[in-house]
Coordinates of C-alpha atoms and ligand atoms in Angstrom, one line a residue:
M1276 CA 0.0 0.0 -0.1
E1277 CA 1.1 3.6 -0.8
R1278 CA 2.2 5.9 2.3
R1279 CA 0.1 8.7 2.8
P1280 CA 1.7 11.5 4.6
R1281 CA 0.3 12.2 8.2
L1282 CA 1.2 14.5 11.0
F1283 CA 2.9 13.1 13.6
V1284 CA 3.2 14.5 17.2
V1285 CA 5.8 13.2 19.7
S1286 CA 5.2 14.1 23.4
G1287 CA 7.0 13.0 26.7
P1288 CA 8.8 14.3 29.9
A1289 CA 12.3 15.9 29.6
G1290 CA 14.9 13.5 30.0
V1291 CA 13.1 10.7 28.4
G1292 CA 15.4 10.3 25.3
K1293 CA 12.3 11.7 22.6
G1294 CA 15.1 13.7 21.0
T1295 CA 17.4 10.8 20.4
L1296 CA 14.7 8.5 19.3
V1297 CA 13.1 11.0 16.6
T1298 CA 17.0 11.6 15.4
K1299 CA 17.3 7.8 15.3
V1300 CA 14.2 7.1 13.2
R1301 CA 14.8 9.9 10.9
E1302 CA 18.1 8.3 10.1
L1303 CA 16.0 5.2 8.8
R1304 CA 13.4 7.6 7.2
P1305 CA 15.3 10.5 6.0
D1306 CA 12.0 11.6 3.9
L1307 CA 10.1 12.2 7.0
G1308 CA 10.0 16.3 7.6
L1309 CA 10.7 17.5 11.1
T1310 CA 10.0 21.0 11.7
V1311 CA 12.5 23.8 13.8
S1312 CA 10.4 25.0 16.8
A1313 CA 10.9 28.5 17.9
T1314 CA 11.7 28.9 21.8
T1315 CA 12.6 31.8 23.9
R1316 CA 15.2 29.9 25.9
S1317 CA 18.9 30.1 25.6
P1318 CA 20.8 27.7 23.5
R1319 CA 22.7 24.7 25.3
P1320 CA 26.2 24.3 24.5
G1321 CA 26.6 22.5 21.0
E1322 CA 23.0 23.7 20.3
V1323 CA 22.8 25.7 16.6
D1324 CA 20.4 28.5 15.9
G1325 CA 18.1 27.7 13.1
V1326 CA 19.0 23.7 13.5
S1327 CA 18.3 22.8 17.1
Y1328 CA 15.5 25.5 17.3
H1329 CA 14.8 29.2 16.2
F1330 CA 16.1 30.9 19.4
L1331 CA 14.1 34.3 19.5
S1332 CA 13.8 37.1 22.2
D1333 CA 10.7 37.3 24.1
E1334 CA 10.0 40.4 22.1
E1335 CA 10.2 38.6 18.6
F1336 CA 8.4 35.7 20.1
T1337 CA 5.6 37.9 21.2
R1338 CA 5.4 39.5 17.8
R1339 CA 5.1 36.2 15.9
V1340 CA 2.5 35.1 18.2
E1341 CA 0.5 38.6 17.2
A1342 CA 1.1 38.0 13.7
G1343 CA -0.2 34.4 13.7
E1344 CA 2.8 33.0 13.0
F1345 CA 2.6 30.0 15.1
L1346 CA 0.4 26.9 14.7
E1347 CA 0.6 26.2 18.4
W1348 CA 2.5 27.8 21.2
A1349 CA 2.9 26.6 24.8
Q1350 CA 4.7 28.0 28.0
V1351 CA 6.8 24.8 28.8
H1352 CA 9.0 24.7 31.9
D1353 CA 9.8 28.1 32.3
H1354 CA 10.1 29.6 28.6
R1355 CA 7.8 29.6 25.5
Y1356 CA 8.1 27.2 22.6
G1357 CA 5.8 27.0 19.4
T1358 CA 5.7 25.6 16.1
L1359 CA 5.7 27.6 13.2
R1360 CA 2.9 27.4 10.6
S1361 CA 5.6 27.8 8.0
E1362 CA 7.4 24.8 9.0
V1363 CA 4.6 22.4 8.8
D1364 CA 3.7 24.0 5.4
R1365 CA 6.9 23.6 3.9
C1366 CA 7.1 19.7 4.7
L1367 CA 3.2 19.0 4.0
A1368 CA 3.5 20.7 0.7
A1369 CA 6.3 19.0 -0.2
G1370 CA 3.8 15.5 0.5
K1371 CA 6.2 14.5 3.5
S1372 CA 5.0 13.1 6.6
V1373 CA 5.6 15.7 9.7
V1374 CA 6.9 14.6 13.2
L1375 CA 6.3 17.4 15.9
E1376 CA 8.5 17.1 18.8
I1377 CA 6.3 19.1 21.0
D1378 CA 5.1 19.0 24.9
V1379 CA 1.4 17.7 26.0
Q1380 CA -0.2 21.1 25.6
G1381 CA 1.0 21.4 22.4
G1382 CA -0.2 17.9 21.7
G1383 CA -3.6 18.8 22.8
N1384 CA -3.9 22.0 20.6
V1385 CA -2.6 20.2 17.3
K1386 CA -5.1 17.5 17.6
R1387 CA -7.9 20.2 17.8
I1388 CA -6.3 21.7 14.7
Y1389 CA -5.4 18.7 12.8
P1390 CA -7.8 15.9 14.2
D1391 CA -6.1 13.5 12.2
A1392 CA -2.8 14.1 14.0
V1393 CA -1.5 10.9 15.5
R1394 CA -0.1 11.5 18.8
V1395 CA 2.8 9.2 20.4
F1396 CA 3.7 9.2 23.9
I1397 CA 7.2 8.3 24.9
E1398 CA 7.4 6.8 28.5
P1399 CA 10.5 6.1 30.7
P1400 CA 10.5 2.5 32.1
S1401 CA 10.2 3.9 35.2
W1402 CA 10.3 7.0 37.4
D1403 CA 13.8 6.4 38.9
V1404 CA 15.3 5.7 35.3
L1405 CA 13.7 9.1 34.3
V1406 CA 15.2 11.1 37.3
G1407 CA 18.6 9.6 36.6
R1408 CA 18.5 10.3 33.3
L1409 CA 17.4 14.0 33.5
R1410 CA 20.3 14.4 36.1
G1411 CA 22.6 12.6 34.0
R1412 CA 22.0 14.9 31.1
G1413 CA 23.5 17.6 33.5
T1414 CA 22.3 20.4 31.2
E1415 CA 20.0 22.0 33.9
D1416 CA 21.0 23.8 37.2
E1417 CA 19.2 22.5 40.2
A1418 CA 15.9 24.7 40.0
S1419 CA 15.5 24.3 36.3
F1420 CA 16.0 20.3 37.0
K1421 CA 13.1 20.5 40.0
L1422 CA 10.8 22.2 37.5
R1423 CA 11.4 19.6 34.9
L1424 CA 10.5 16.8 37.6
E1425 CA 7.4 18.6 38.5
D1426 CA 6.1 19.0 34.9
A1427 CA 7.2 15.4 34.0
R1428 CA 4.7 14.4 36.7
Q1429 CA 2.0 15.9 34.7
E1430 CA 3.3 15.1 31.6
L1431 CA 3.0 11.3 32.5
D1432 CA -0.7 11.6 33.9
L1433 CA -1.5 12.6 30.1
A1434 CA -0.1 9.4 28.5
P1435 CA -3.1 7.9 28.3
T1436 CA -4.9 10.2 26.1
Y1437 CA -2.2 9.7 23.2
D1438 CA -3.2 7.5 20.5
V1439 CA 0.2 5.2 21.0
R1440 CA 2.5 4.7 24.1
I1441 CA 6.0 3.8 23.7
V1442 CA 8.3 2.6 26.2
N1443 CA 11.9 4.0 25.9
D1444 CA 13.7 1.3 27.9
D1445 CA 16.1 -0.3 25.2
L1446 CA 16.8 2.5 22.5
Q1447 CA 17.0 0.2 19.6
T1448 CA 13.6 -1.5 20.3
A1449 CA 11.9 1.7 20.9
V1450 CA 13.3 3.0 17.6
R1451 CA 11.8 0.3 15.5
Q1452 CA 8.7 0.8 17.4
L1453 CA 8.4 4.4 16.3
A1454 CA 9.2 3.8 13.2
D1455 CA 6.9 1.0 12.8
T1456 CA 4.1 3.3 14.1
F1457 CA 4.9 6.0 11.7
E1458 CA 5.1 3.2 8.7
S1459 CA 1.5 1.6 10.0
Y1460 CA -0.4 5.0 9.9
E1461 CA 0.8 6.0 6.7
R1462 CA -0.1 2.8 5.1
Y1463 CA -2.7 1.0 6.8
G1464 CA -4.2 4.6 8.6
G1465 CA -3.2 2.5 12.3
T1466 CA -1.2 0.0 14.2
S1467 CA -2.0 -3.6 14.6
N1468 CA -2.7 -3.4 18.3
N1469 CA -5.5 -0.5 17.6
G1470 CA -7.5 -2.9 15.7
N1471 CA -7.1 -0.7 12.3
H1472 CA -5.6 -3.0 10.3
Ligands
5GP613 P1 14.0 21.5 25.8 O1 14.1 22.8 26.8 O2 14.4 20.2 26.5 O3 14.6 21.3 24.4 O4 12.4 21.2 25.5 C1 11.7 21.4 26.2 C2 10.1 21.0 26.2 O5 9.6 21.8 24.9 C3 10.0 19.4 25.4 O6 9.0 18.6 26.2 C4 9.7 19.7 24.0 O7 9.1 18.6 23.8 C5 9.0 21.1 24.0 N1 8.6 21.8 22.9 C6 9.9 21.9 22.3 N2 9.3 22.4 20.9 C7 8.0 22.7 21.2 C8 7.1 23.3 20.3 O8 7.1 24.1 19.3 N3 6.1 23.6 20.9 C9 5.4 22.9 22.1 N4 4.2 22.9 22.5 N5 6.5 22.5 22.9 C10 7.8 22.5 22.3

């Protein structure tokens, strides 16, 4: 069966490894469109403007909100993040599926605008593993680490509202499950475990 381009949302708490997962799936599927979000937070070491994010000042972010440039945006942790309409349109116009790696608020907003969007939630094997990964990442100061943990609890509560849930325990397994999920929705409109095959 032909692949039909779909809009995918991938969410999950900070530290769960969703960025790595999406990057690995893209290596298998270079045809997948990945949008670059805008944010008001500062770049972490190694992050490149226009590649990791469009890093915007507060004023510039507000200007773009007012100009209607965002498909969705949300306050996540202590900064604003948003998906630019132009990024999504660019991919869809090229006939590519789009993967939005966004938080649960954004996931809810996208579902309202695109009811056809498929939402995938990435879960940690356990709470302790998540705490360990987030600490090990070492990119956060203590206050920001605590905030991310509090937010993680709230994000995990919303996992049941997602279409598909994947536990990121063994990375290779999770990569395959995410790639299979994309493929199943593109080809068959669903996965074998939700009865849509
Ligand atoms: P980080 O600061 O660790 O890169 O990202 C923090 C959170 O912001 C993650 O949960 C990520 O999914 C979310 N995020 C990144 N881009 C967007 C976006 O465009 N919209 C929304 N709603 N959330 C985003």
